[in-house]
Short mmCIF file of C-alpha atoms in Angstrom, two decimals:
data_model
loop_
_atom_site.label_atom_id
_atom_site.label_comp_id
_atom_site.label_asym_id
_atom_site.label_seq_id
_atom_site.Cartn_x
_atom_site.Cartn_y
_atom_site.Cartn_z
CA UNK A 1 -6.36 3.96 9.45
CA UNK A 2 -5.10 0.89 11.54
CA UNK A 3 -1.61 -0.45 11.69
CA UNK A 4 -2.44 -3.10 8.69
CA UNK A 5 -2.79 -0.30 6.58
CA UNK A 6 -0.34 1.76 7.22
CA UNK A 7 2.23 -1.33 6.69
CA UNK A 8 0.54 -1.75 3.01
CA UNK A 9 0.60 1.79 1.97
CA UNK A 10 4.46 2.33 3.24
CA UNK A 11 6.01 -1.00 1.89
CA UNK A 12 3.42 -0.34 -1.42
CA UNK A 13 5.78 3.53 -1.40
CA UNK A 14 8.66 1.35 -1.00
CA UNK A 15 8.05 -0.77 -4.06
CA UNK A 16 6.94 2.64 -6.20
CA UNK A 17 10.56 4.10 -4.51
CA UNK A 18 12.64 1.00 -5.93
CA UNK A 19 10.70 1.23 -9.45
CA UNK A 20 11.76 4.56 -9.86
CA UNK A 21 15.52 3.51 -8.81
CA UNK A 22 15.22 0.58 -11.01
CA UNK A 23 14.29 3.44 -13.78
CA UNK A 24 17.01 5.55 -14.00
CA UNK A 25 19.51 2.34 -13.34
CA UNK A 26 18.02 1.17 -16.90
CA UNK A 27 18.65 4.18 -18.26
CA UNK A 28 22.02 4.52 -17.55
CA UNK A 29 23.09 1.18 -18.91
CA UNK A 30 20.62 2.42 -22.22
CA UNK A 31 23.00 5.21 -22.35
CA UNK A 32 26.42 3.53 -21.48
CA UNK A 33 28.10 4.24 -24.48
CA UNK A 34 26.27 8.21 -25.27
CA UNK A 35 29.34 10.51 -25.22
CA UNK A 36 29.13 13.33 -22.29
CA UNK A 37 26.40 11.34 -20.66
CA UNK A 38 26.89 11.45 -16.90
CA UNK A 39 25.23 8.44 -15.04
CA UNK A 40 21.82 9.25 -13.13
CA UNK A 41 21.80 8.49 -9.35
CA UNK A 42 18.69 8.39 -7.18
CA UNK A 43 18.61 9.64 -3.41
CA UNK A 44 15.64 8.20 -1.60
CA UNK A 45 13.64 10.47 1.45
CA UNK A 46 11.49 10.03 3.12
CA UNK A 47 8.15 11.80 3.06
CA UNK A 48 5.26 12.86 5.38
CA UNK A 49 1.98 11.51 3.89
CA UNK A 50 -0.96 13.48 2.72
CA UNK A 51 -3.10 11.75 5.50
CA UNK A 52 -1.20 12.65 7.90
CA UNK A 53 0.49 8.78 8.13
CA UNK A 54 3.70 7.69 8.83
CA UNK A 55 6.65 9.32 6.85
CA UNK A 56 7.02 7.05 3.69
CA UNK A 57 9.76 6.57 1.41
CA UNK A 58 10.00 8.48 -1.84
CA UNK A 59 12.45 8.25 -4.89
CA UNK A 60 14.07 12.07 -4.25
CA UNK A 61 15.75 14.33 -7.04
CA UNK A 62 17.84 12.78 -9.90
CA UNK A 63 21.27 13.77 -9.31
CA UNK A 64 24.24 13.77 -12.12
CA UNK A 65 27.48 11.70 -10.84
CA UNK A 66 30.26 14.43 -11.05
CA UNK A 67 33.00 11.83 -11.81
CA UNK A 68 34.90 13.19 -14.71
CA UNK A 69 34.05 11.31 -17.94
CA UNK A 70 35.95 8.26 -19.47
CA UNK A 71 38.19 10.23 -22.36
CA UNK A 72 38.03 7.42 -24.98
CA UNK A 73 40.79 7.56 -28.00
CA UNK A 74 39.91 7.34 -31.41
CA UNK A 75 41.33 10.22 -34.06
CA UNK A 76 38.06 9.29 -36.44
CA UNK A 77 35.23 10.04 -34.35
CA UNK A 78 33.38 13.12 -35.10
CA UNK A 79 33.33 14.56 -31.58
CA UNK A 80 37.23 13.79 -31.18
CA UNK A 81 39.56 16.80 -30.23
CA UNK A 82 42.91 17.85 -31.51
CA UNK A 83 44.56 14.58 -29.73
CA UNK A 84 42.33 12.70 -31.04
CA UNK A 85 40.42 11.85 -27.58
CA UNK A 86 36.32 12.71 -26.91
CA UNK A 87 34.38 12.36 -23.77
CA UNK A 88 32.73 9.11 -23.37
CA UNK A 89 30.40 8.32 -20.31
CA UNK A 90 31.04 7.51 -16.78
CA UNK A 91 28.86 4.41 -16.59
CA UNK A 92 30.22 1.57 -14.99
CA UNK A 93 28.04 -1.16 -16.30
CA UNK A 94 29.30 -3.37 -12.92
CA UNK A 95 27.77 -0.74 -10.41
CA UNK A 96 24.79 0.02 -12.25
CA UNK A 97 23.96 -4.22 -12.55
CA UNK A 98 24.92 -4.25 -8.90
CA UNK A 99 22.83 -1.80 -8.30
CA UNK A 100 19.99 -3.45 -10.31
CA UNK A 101 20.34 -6.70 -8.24
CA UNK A 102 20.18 -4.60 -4.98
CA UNK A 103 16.48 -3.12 -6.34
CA UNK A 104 15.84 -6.31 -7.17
CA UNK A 105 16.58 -7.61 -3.77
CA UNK A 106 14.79 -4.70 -1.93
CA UNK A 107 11.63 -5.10 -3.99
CA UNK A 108 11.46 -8.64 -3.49
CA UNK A 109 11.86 -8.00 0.79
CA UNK A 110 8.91 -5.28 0.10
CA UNK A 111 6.99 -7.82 -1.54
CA UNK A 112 7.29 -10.37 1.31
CA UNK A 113 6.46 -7.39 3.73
CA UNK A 114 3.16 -7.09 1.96
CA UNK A 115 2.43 -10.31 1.43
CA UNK A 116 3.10 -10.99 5.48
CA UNK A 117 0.86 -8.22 6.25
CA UNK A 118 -2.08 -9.66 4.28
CA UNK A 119 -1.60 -12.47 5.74
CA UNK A 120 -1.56 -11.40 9.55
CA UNK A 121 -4.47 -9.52 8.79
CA UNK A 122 -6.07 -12.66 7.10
CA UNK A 123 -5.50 -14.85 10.34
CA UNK A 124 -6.72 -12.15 12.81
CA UNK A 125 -9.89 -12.31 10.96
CA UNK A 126 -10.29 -15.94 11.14
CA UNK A 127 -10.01 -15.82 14.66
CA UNK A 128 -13.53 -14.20 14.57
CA UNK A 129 -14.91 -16.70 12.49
CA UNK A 130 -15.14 -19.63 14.52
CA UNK O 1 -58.69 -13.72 38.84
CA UNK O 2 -58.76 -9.97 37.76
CA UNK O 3 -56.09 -8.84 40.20
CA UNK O 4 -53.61 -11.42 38.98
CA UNK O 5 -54.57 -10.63 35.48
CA UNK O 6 -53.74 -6.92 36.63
CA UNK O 7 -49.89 -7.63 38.50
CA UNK O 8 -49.12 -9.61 35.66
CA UNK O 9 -49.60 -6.99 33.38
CA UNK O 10 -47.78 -4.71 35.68
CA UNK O 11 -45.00 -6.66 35.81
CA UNK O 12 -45.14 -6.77 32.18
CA UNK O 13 -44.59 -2.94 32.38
CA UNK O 14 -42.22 -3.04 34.68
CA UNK O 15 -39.90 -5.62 32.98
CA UNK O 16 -40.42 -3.46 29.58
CA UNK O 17 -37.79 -1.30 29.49
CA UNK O 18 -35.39 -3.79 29.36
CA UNK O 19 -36.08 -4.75 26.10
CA UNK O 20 -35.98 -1.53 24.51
CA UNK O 21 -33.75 0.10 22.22
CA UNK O 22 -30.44 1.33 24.03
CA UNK O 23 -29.42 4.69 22.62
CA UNK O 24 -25.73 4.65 22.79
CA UNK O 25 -23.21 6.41 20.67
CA UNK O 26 -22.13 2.74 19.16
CA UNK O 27 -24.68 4.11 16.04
CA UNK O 28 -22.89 6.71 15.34
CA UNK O 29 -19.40 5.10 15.68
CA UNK O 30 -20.80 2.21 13.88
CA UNK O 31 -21.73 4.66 10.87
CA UNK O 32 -18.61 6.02 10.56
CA UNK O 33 -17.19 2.65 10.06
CA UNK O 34 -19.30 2.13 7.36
CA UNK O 35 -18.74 5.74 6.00
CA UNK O 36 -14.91 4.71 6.21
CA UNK O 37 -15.41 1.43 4.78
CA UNK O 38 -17.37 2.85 1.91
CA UNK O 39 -15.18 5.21 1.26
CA UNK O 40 -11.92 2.43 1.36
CA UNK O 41 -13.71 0.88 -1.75
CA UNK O 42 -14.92 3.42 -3.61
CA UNK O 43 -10.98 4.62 -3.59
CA UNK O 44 -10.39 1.43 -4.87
CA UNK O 45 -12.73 1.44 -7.56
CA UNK O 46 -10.70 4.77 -8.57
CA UNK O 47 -7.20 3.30 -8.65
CA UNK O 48 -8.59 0.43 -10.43
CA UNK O 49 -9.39 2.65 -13.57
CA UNK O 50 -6.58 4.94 -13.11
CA UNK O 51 -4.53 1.85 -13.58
CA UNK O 52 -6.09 0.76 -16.35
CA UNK O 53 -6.22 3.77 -18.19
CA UNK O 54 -2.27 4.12 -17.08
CA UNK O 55 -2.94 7.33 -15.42
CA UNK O 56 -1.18 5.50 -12.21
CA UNK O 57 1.57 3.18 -11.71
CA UNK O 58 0.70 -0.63 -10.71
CA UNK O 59 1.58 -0.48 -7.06
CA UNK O 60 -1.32 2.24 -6.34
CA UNK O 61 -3.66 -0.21 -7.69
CA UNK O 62 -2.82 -3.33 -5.46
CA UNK O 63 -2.35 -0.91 -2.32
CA UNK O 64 -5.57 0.28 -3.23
CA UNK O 65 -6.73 -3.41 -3.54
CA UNK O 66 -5.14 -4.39 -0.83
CA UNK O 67 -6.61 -2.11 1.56
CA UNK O 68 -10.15 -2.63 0.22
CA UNK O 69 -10.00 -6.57 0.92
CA UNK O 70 -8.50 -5.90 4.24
CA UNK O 71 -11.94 -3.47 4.84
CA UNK O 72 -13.99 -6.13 3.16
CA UNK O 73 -12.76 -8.91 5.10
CA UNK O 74 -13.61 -6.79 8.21
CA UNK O 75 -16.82 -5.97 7.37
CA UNK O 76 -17.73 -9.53 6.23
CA UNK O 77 -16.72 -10.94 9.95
CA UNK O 78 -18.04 -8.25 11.53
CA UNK O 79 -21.47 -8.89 9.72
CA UNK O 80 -21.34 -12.52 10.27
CA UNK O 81 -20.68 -12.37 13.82
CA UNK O 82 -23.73 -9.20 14.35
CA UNK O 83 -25.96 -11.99 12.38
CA UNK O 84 -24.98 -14.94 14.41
CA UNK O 85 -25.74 -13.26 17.79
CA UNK O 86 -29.13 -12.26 16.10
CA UNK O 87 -29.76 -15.53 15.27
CA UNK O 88 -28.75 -16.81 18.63
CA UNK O 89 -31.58 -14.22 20.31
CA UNK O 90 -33.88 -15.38 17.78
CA UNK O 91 -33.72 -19.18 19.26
CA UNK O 92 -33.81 -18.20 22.50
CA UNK O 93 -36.64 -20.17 23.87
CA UNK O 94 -38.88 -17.97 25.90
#
């Protein structure tokens, strides 16, 4: 496996890693306003390949945010207690579009990566062909 | 006249071997290129229809494609440049 490879297949785990993010980040916003939801975060590792590569990057296990939940009054709800309060989510919608913008960001450096890669490759070749 | 014929054809003998086949172990090194580079596409043949039968996500399939036109484009310039030395011995005027 040369060195041209191994940049495609770890920036091409990088883009996979900031799907996944970009996943759960969507689903928290999708669930915003479920009461008792607790927002999804994603740690990344990294991981030793199969082929005995480089470590790559991996989305790791979802973990739940332990921040306690927004109480939210309003006597009619169905899931309201005795004072009239229930437990909303603890989404921030600002964090979770900042952290959208930050996949979005990463993704698009990964992209360049790979796209910079071809390329060297590309003119190393046409050095041969003259 | 028949002694000349027979040096000539001695030297002929003599200079021979220096046209012959050299066994190295560039065969075998070269096969396993081609065992590697065979293998490169036929994974990216795979990811190909996993992708298209969603079995995998999209970034497999242009790794996988990636990688396979990074073997091809090797192979292709090695090629040319094996066939252009050929040719090149092939015009040699003797």
């Amino acid at each position: 496996m040369s060195e041209f490879s191994k940049a495609l297949s770890m920036t091409s785990a990088g883009l996979a890693a900031q799907t996944a993010r970009l996943r759960h980040l969507s689903e928290n916003i999708a669930n915003a306003a479920t009461p008792g939801y607790r927002r999804k975060t994603v740690p990344f590792e990294q991981v030793q390949s199969r082929m005995g590569g480089p470590a790559q990057i991996a989305a790791g296990r979802v973990k739940l945010d332990q921040r306690p939940l927004e109480r939210i009054f309003d006597p009619g709800h169905p899931l309201a207690d005795d004072t009239g309060h229930f437990d909303g989510s603890n989404v921030d919608l600002m964090i979770e579009l900042a952290d959208a913008r930050e996949a979005q960001r990463t993704y698009e450096a990964n992209i360049k990566m790979f796209d910079q890669t071809r390329q060297m490759s590309a003119s190393l070749m046409e050095l041969l062909r003259k | 006249m028949d002694i000349q014929n027979l040096t000539a054809a001695q030297n002929y003998a003599s200079a021979r071997p220096a046209t012959a086949p050299v066994d190295t172990s560039a065969g075998a090194a070269l096969q396993n290129g081609m065992r590697d580079f065979a293998q490169t596409l036929r994974q990216g043949e795979e990811a190909a229809m996993a992708a298209m039968t969603s079995q995998s996500d999209p970034h497999a399939l242009v790794q996988a494609l990636s990688q396979a036109e990074l073997a091809v484009e090797t192979a292709v310039t090695v090629r040319n440049r094996v066939v252009e030395a050929y040719q090149e011995i092939l015009r040699m005027p003797v």
